[in-house]
């Protein structure tokens, strides 16, 4: 799952990027409104963290353009001003939630996890497929109650597959959510990681559909 951060305070943007990276997300960062608007409109992203006061184009205008273009990904707004008028303008422009500066990073990661889960149609913090459980807030997974040791990449992959369990996810869609813009999107290495993940969670949980992609089983495999 890729998160776009649009924040002109570079230190703050880097702190958020680090926290989201640790929470198991892929991150793209823009430091002005024009670049942020462009990345949101052209990259496949799962959610955005958007500052309101930005050089080039303010956050409300960025959000209006995304929504005007039919982009529905969840947007968490960061604002330094506890002004009701900013919140009204933000919600009218299509924001999903707000965080007031200064904030704790945990608040951003928790609110984002909630927005992403809801956008994918899940009502609880945990994603469940039979005996396999993934806590989307902490990134920790268990199989039949036993903790699973997953690498960051395996965790990202599992999260995306479980959010979309039961439907076929193409390799292109998966790679767009798993890799940074600049990295090579290597389908063969994706296949290798899927193989390692299968060994940890059970081979039959991820079905390969030849020529189509992967399907995550909604329950325990028979
Ligand atoms: Ca700012």
mmCIF file of N, CA and C in Angstrom, residues 1-2 9 18 21-22 30 44 65 70 85 91 93-94 96 108 122 125 133-136 143 158 167 174 183 201-202:
data_model
loop_
_atom_site.group_PDB
_atom_site.id
_atom_site.type_symbol
_atom_site.label_atom_id
_atom_site.label_comp_id
_atom_site.label_asym_id
_atom_site.label_seq_id
_atom_site.Cartn_x
_atom_site.Cartn_y
_atom_site.Cartn_z
ATOM 1 N N UNK A 1 0.846 -1.198 0.000
ATOM 2 C CA UNK A 1 0.000 0.000 0.000
ATOM 3 C C UNK A 1 0.877 1.242 0.000
ATOM 4 N N UNK A 2 0.690 2.101 -0.991
ATOM 5 C CA UNK A 2 1.531 3.287 -1.092
ATOM 6 C C UNK A 2 0.804 4.517 -0.534
ATOM 7 N N UNK A 9 7.205 21.113 5.097
ATOM 8 C CA UNK A 9 8.193 21.041 6.177
ATOM 9 C C UNK A 9 8.954 19.725 5.989
ATOM 10 N N UNK A 18 9.221 8.076 7.721
ATOM 11 C CA UNK A 18 9.868 7.027 8.525
ATOM 12 C C UNK A 18 8.834 6.221 9.300
ATOM 13 N N UNK A 21 6.838 4.090 6.946
ATOM 14 C CA UNK A 21 7.679 2.988 6.470
ATOM 15 C C UNK A 21 7.757 1.876 7.503
ATOM 16 N N UNK A 22 7.923 2.284 8.771
ATOM 17 C CA UNK A 22 7.991 1.288 9.846
ATOM 18 C C UNK A 22 6.656 0.572 10.026
ATOM 19 N N UNK A 30 6.018 14.615 -1.542
ATOM 20 C CA UNK A 30 6.105 15.850 -2.330
ATOM 21 C C UNK A 30 6.186 17.008 -1.344
ATOM 22 N N UNK A 44 -0.380 5.272 -8.456
ATOM 23 C CA UNK A 44 -1.404 4.440 -7.815
ATOM 24 C C UNK A 44 -1.150 4.495 -6.316
ATOM 25 N N UNK A 65 -8.820 19.225 -6.769
ATOM 26 C CA UNK A 65 -8.437 18.728 -8.099
ATOM 27 C C UNK A 65 -8.455 17.202 -8.141
ATOM 28 N N UNK A 70 -12.010 12.527 -9.974
ATOM 29 C CA UNK A 70 -12.619 11.236 -9.651
ATOM 30 C C UNK A 70 -11.758 10.339 -8.790
ATOM 31 N N UNK A 85 -13.360 26.865 10.142
ATOM 32 C CA UNK A 85 -13.546 27.148 8.716
ATOM 33 C C UNK A 85 -12.611 26.283 7.857
ATOM 34 N N UNK A 91 -13.448 19.275 4.579
ATOM 35 C CA UNK A 91 -14.460 18.233 4.382
ATOM 36 C C UNK A 91 -15.248 18.484 3.090
ATOM 37 N N UNK A 93 -14.127 19.806 0.458
ATOM 38 C CA UNK A 93 -13.253 19.474 -0.677
ATOM 39 C C UNK A 93 -13.043 17.967 -0.803
ATOM 40 N N UNK A 94 -13.471 17.197 0.233
ATOM 41 C CA UNK A 94 -13.375 15.735 0.114
ATOM 42 C C UNK A 94 -12.396 15.080 1.062
ATOM 43 N N UNK A 96 -11.110 13.105 4.436
ATOM 44 C CA UNK A 96 -11.727 12.030 5.223
ATOM 45 C C UNK A 96 -11.491 12.195 6.716
ATOM 46 N N UNK A 108 -1.152 9.680 13.445
ATOM 47 C CA UNK A 108 -1.210 9.653 11.985
ATOM 48 C C UNK A 108 -1.312 8.216 11.470
ATOM 49 N N UNK A 122 -13.615 -2.719 5.301
ATOM 50 C CA UNK A 122 -13.438 -3.499 6.517
ATOM 51 C C UNK A 122 -13.740 -2.637 7.737
ATOM 52 N N UNK A 125 -10.053 -3.370 13.053
ATOM 53 C CA UNK A 125 -8.608 -3.153 12.907
ATOM 54 C C UNK A 125 -7.930 -4.400 12.341
ATOM 55 N N UNK A 133 -4.553 -13.871 10.986
ATOM 56 C CA UNK A 133 -5.033 -12.559 11.432
ATOM 57 C C UNK A 133 -3.910 -11.537 11.261
ATOM 58 N N UNK A 134 -4.235 -10.389 10.644
ATOM 59 C CA UNK A 134 -3.261 -9.306 10.508
ATOM 60 C C UNK A 134 -3.833 -8.060 11.185
ATOM 61 N N UNK A 135 -3.068 -7.545 12.162
ATOM 62 C CA UNK A 135 -3.466 -6.307 12.843
ATOM 63 C C UNK A 135 -2.959 -5.143 11.995
ATOM 64 N N UNK A 136 -3.871 -4.390 11.379
ATOM 65 C CA UNK A 136 -3.449 -3.350 10.434
ATOM 66 C C UNK A 136 -2.820 -2.152 11.139
ATOM 67 N N UNK A 143 -0.828 -16.732 12.950
ATOM 68 C CA UNK A 143 -1.472 -17.863 12.290
ATOM 69 C C UNK A 143 -1.861 -18.857 13.370
ATOM 70 N N UNK A 158 1.159 -9.018 2.255
ATOM 71 C CA UNK A 158 0.064 -9.687 2.947
ATOM 72 C C UNK A 158 -1.078 -8.703 3.212
ATOM 73 N N UNK A 167 -10.778 -11.496 -4.234
ATOM 74 C CA UNK A 167 -10.790 -11.055 -5.628
ATOM 75 C C UNK A 167 -9.399 -11.195 -6.237
ATOM 76 N N UNK A 174 -0.544 -5.048 -7.980
ATOM 77 C CA UNK A 174 0.215 -5.362 -6.774
ATOM 78 C C UNK A 174 1.559 -4.625 -6.777
ATOM 79 N N UNK A 183 11.885 2.501 -8.218
ATOM 80 C CA UNK A 183 12.500 1.179 -8.179
ATOM 81 C C UNK A 183 12.003 0.323 -9.348
ATOM 82 N N UNK A 201 2.537 -18.761 5.565
ATOM 83 C CA UNK A 201 1.110 -18.686 5.901
ATOM 84 C C UNK A 201 0.320 -19.894 5.408
ATOM 85 N N UNK A 202 0.983 -20.747 4.612
ATOM 86 C CA UNK A 202 0.270 -21.905 4.043
ATOM 87 C C UNK A 202 0.124 -21.725 2.539
#
